[in-house]
Short mmCIF file of C-alpha atoms and ligand atoms in Angstrom, two decimals:
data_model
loop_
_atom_site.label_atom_id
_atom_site.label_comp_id
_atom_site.label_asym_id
_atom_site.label_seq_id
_atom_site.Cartn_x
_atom_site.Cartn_y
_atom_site.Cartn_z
CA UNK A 180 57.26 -43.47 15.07
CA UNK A 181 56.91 -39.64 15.17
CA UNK A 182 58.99 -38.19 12.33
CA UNK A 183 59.75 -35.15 13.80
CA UNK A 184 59.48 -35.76 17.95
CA UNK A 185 58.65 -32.51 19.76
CA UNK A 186 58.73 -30.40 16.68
CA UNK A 187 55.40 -28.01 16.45
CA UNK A 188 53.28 -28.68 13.25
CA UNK A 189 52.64 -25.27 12.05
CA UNK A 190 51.01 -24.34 9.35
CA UNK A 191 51.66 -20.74 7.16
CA UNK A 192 48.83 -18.99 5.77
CA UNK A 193 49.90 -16.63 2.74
CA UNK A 194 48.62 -14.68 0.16
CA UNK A 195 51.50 -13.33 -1.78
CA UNK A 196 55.01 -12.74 -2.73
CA UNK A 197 55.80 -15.15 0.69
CA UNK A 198 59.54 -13.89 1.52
CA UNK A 199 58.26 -14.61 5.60
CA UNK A 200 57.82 -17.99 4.54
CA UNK A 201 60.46 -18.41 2.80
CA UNK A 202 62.53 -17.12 5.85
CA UNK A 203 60.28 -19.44 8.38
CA UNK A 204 61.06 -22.62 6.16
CA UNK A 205 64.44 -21.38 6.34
CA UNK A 206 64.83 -21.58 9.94
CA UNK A 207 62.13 -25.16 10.14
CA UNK A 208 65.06 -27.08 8.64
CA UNK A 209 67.66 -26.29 10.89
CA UNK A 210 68.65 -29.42 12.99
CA UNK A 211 67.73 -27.63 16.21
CA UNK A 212 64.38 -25.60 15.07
CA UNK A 213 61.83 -26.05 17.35
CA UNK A 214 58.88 -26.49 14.37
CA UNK A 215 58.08 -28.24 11.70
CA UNK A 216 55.84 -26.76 8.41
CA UNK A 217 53.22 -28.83 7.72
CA UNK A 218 50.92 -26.95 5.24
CA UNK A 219 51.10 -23.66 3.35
CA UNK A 220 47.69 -21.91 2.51
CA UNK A 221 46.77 -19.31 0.44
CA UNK A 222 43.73 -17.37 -0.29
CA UNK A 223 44.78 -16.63 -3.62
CA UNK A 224 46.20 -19.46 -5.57
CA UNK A 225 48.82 -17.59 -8.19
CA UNK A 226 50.63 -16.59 -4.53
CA UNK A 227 54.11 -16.19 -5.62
CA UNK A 228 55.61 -17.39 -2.57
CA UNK A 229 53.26 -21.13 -3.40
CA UNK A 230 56.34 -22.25 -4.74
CA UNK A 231 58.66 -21.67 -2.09
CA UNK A 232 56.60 -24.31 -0.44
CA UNK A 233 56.16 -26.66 -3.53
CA UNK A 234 59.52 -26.49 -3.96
CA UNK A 235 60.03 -27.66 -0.14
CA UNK A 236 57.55 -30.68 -0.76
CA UNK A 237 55.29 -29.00 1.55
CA UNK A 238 51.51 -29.38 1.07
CA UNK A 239 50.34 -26.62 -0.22
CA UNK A 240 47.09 -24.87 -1.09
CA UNK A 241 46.09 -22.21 -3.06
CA UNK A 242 42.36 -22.28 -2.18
CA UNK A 243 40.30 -19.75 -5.03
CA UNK A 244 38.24 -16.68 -2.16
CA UNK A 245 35.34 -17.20 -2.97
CA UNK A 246 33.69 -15.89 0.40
CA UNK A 247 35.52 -15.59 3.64
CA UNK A 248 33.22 -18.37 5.19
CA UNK A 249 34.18 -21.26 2.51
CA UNK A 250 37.55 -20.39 2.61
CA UNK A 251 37.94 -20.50 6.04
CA UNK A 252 35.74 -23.45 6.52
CA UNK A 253 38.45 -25.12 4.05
CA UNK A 254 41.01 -24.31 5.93
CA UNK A 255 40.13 -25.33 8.93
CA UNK A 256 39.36 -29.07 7.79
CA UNK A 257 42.99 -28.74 6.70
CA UNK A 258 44.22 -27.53 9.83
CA UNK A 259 42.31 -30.54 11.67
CA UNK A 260 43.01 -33.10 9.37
CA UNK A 261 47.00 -32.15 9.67
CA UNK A 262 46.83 -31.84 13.57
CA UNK A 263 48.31 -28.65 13.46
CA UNK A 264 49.41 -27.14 16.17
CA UNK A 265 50.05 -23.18 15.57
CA UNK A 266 49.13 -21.27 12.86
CA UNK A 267 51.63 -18.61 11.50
CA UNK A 268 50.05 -15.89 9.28
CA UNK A 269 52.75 -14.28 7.14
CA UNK A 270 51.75 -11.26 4.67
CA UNK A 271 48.09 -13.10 4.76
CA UNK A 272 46.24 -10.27 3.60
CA UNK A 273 42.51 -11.04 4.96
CA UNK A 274 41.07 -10.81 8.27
CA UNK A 275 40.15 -14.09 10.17
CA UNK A 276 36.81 -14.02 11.69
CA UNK A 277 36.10 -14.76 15.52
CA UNK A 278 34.71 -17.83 14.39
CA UNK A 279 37.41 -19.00 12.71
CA UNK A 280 40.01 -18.02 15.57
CA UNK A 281 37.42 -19.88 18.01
CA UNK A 282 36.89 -23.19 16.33
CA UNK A 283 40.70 -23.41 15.54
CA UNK A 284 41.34 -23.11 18.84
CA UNK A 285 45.30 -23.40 18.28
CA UNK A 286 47.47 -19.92 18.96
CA UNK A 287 47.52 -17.87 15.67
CA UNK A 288 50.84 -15.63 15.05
CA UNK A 289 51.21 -12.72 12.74
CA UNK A 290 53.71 -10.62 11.61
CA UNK A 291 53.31 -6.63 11.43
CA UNK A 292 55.06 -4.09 9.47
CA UNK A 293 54.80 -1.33 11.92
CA UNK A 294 55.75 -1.38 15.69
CA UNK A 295 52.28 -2.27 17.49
CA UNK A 296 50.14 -0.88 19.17
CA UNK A 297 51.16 1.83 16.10
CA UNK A 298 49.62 1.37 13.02
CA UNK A 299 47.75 -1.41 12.94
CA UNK A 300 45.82 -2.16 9.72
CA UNK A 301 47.38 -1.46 6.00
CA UNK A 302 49.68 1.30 4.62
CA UNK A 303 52.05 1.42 8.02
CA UNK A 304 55.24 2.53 6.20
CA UNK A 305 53.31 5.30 4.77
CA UNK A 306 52.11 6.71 7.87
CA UNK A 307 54.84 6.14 9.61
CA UNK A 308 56.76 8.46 6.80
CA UNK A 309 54.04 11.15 6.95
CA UNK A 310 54.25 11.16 10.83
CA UNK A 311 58.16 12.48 10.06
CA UNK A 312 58.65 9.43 12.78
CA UNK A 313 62.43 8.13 14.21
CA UNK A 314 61.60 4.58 14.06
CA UNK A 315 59.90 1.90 12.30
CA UNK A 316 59.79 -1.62 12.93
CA UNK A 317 58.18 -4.97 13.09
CA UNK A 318 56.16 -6.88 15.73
CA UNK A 319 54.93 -10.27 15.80
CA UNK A 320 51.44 -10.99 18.13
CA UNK A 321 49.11 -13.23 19.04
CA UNK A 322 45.73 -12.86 16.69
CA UNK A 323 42.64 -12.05 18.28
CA UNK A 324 39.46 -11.01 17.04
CA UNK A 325 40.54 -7.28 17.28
CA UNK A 326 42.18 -6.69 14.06
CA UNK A 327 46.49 -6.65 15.07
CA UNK A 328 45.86 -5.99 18.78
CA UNK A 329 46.68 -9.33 20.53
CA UNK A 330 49.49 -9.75 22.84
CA UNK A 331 52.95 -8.62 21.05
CA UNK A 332 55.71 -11.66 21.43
CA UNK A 333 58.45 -9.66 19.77
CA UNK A 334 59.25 -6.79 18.11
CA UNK A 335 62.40 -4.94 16.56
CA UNK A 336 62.97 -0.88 15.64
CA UNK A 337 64.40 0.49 12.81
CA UNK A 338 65.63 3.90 11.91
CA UNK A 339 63.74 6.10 9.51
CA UNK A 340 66.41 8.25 8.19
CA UNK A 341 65.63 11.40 6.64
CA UNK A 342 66.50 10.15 2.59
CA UNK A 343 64.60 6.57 3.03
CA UNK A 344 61.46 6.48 0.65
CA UNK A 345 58.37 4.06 1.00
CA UNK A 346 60.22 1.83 -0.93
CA UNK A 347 64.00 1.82 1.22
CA UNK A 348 61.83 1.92 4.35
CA UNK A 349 59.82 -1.43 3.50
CA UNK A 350 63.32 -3.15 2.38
CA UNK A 351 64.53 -2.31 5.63
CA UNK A 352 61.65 -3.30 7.84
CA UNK A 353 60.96 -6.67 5.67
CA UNK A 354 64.61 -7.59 6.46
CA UNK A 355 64.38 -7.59 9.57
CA UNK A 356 60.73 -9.21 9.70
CA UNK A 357 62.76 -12.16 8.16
CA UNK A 358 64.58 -12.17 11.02
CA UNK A 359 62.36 -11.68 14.23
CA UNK A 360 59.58 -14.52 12.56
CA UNK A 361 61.82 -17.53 13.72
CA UNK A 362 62.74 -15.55 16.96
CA UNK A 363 59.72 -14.97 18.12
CA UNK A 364 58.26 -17.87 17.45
CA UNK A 365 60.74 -19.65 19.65
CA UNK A 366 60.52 -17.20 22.43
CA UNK A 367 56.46 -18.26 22.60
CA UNK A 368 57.43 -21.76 22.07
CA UNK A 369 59.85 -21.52 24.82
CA UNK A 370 57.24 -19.67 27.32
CA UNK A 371 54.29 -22.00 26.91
C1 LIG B 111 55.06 -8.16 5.07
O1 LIG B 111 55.54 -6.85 5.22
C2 LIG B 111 54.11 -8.48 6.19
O2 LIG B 111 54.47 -7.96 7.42
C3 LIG B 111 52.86 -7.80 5.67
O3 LIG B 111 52.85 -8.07 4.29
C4 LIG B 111 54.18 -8.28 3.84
C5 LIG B 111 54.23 -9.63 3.23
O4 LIG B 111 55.45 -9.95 2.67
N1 LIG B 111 51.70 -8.20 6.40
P1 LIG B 111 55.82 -11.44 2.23
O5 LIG B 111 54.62 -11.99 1.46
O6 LIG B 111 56.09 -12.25 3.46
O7 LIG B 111 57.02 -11.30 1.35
#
């Protein structure tokens, strides 16, 4: 019998310091939650956040980059092999190729430090504080092969205030990143 009936198998692809996974395991082991972590990847395997996983008894990977096309041909067996299906990227700092989006064929979520279609690509709290803009934010979208352009499923502003610095700007937007993950992930799950 199913373990976990009508839960989503997701897996989390990281390649850091993994506070969005922390906060998506978080909300996975709540009675109601509407998913289930399966697997944890990461393209670099001294990832920090690894052990919020390991400590979870979640299988977890830290697979060594060699080139994009082994790791991602690793992952994917993984992906298969675990009948995954929905793939959350969260601070997974390499691009997936079309290929890899194709033959996965699942949806793929990410989460953004910036408030899309604004800044996409690296350094967003930086531009947004050079820009002298009112608000940041966060958005989480659908990944496509154009690099953080899919369909946005949810996304929340912040205020830049005139004394926040790089680093009181990220604090603030990875705060509430923690907290829009779960949400949107249960507003997609709700609308498929
Ligand atoms: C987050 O700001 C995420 O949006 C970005 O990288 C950061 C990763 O943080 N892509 P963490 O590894 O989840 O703590």
């Amino acid at each position: 019998m199913e373990k976990y009936p009508g839960k989503k198998r997701i897996a989390v692809f990281i390649s850091g310091r993994g506070s969005n996974l922390k906060s998506l395991i978080k909300y996975s082991r709540k009675k109601n939650s509407l998913i289930k972590i399966i697997l944890v990847i990461s393209n670099n395997p001294n990832a920090k956040g690894l052990k919020y996983s390991t400590n979870s008894k979640i299988k977890s990977y830290g697979i060594k980059f060699k080139s994009k096309s082994s790791f991602e041909i690793k992952s994917l067996k993984l992906l298969k092999k675990n009948n995954i299906d929905m793939l959350c990227l969260a601070g997974f700092m390499n691009i997936l190729s079309g290929s890899f989006i194709r033959k996965f064929s699942k949806p793929i979520l990410n989460i953004h430090p910036s408030l899309l279609p604004k800044y996409k690509g690296l350094n967003t709290h930086l531009r947004a504080i050079k820009n002298k803009d009112k608000y940041s934010g966060a958005s989480v979208h659908k990944v496509t092969e154009k690099l953080d352009s899919g369909k946005i499923i949810y996304q929340k502003k912040v205020k830049i205030l005139k004394k926040d610095t790089l680093k009181s700007l990220e604090k603030k937007v990875l705060k509430i990143e923690h907290l829009i993950y779960p949400k949107a992930i249960i507003k997609f799950l709700t609308s498929l």
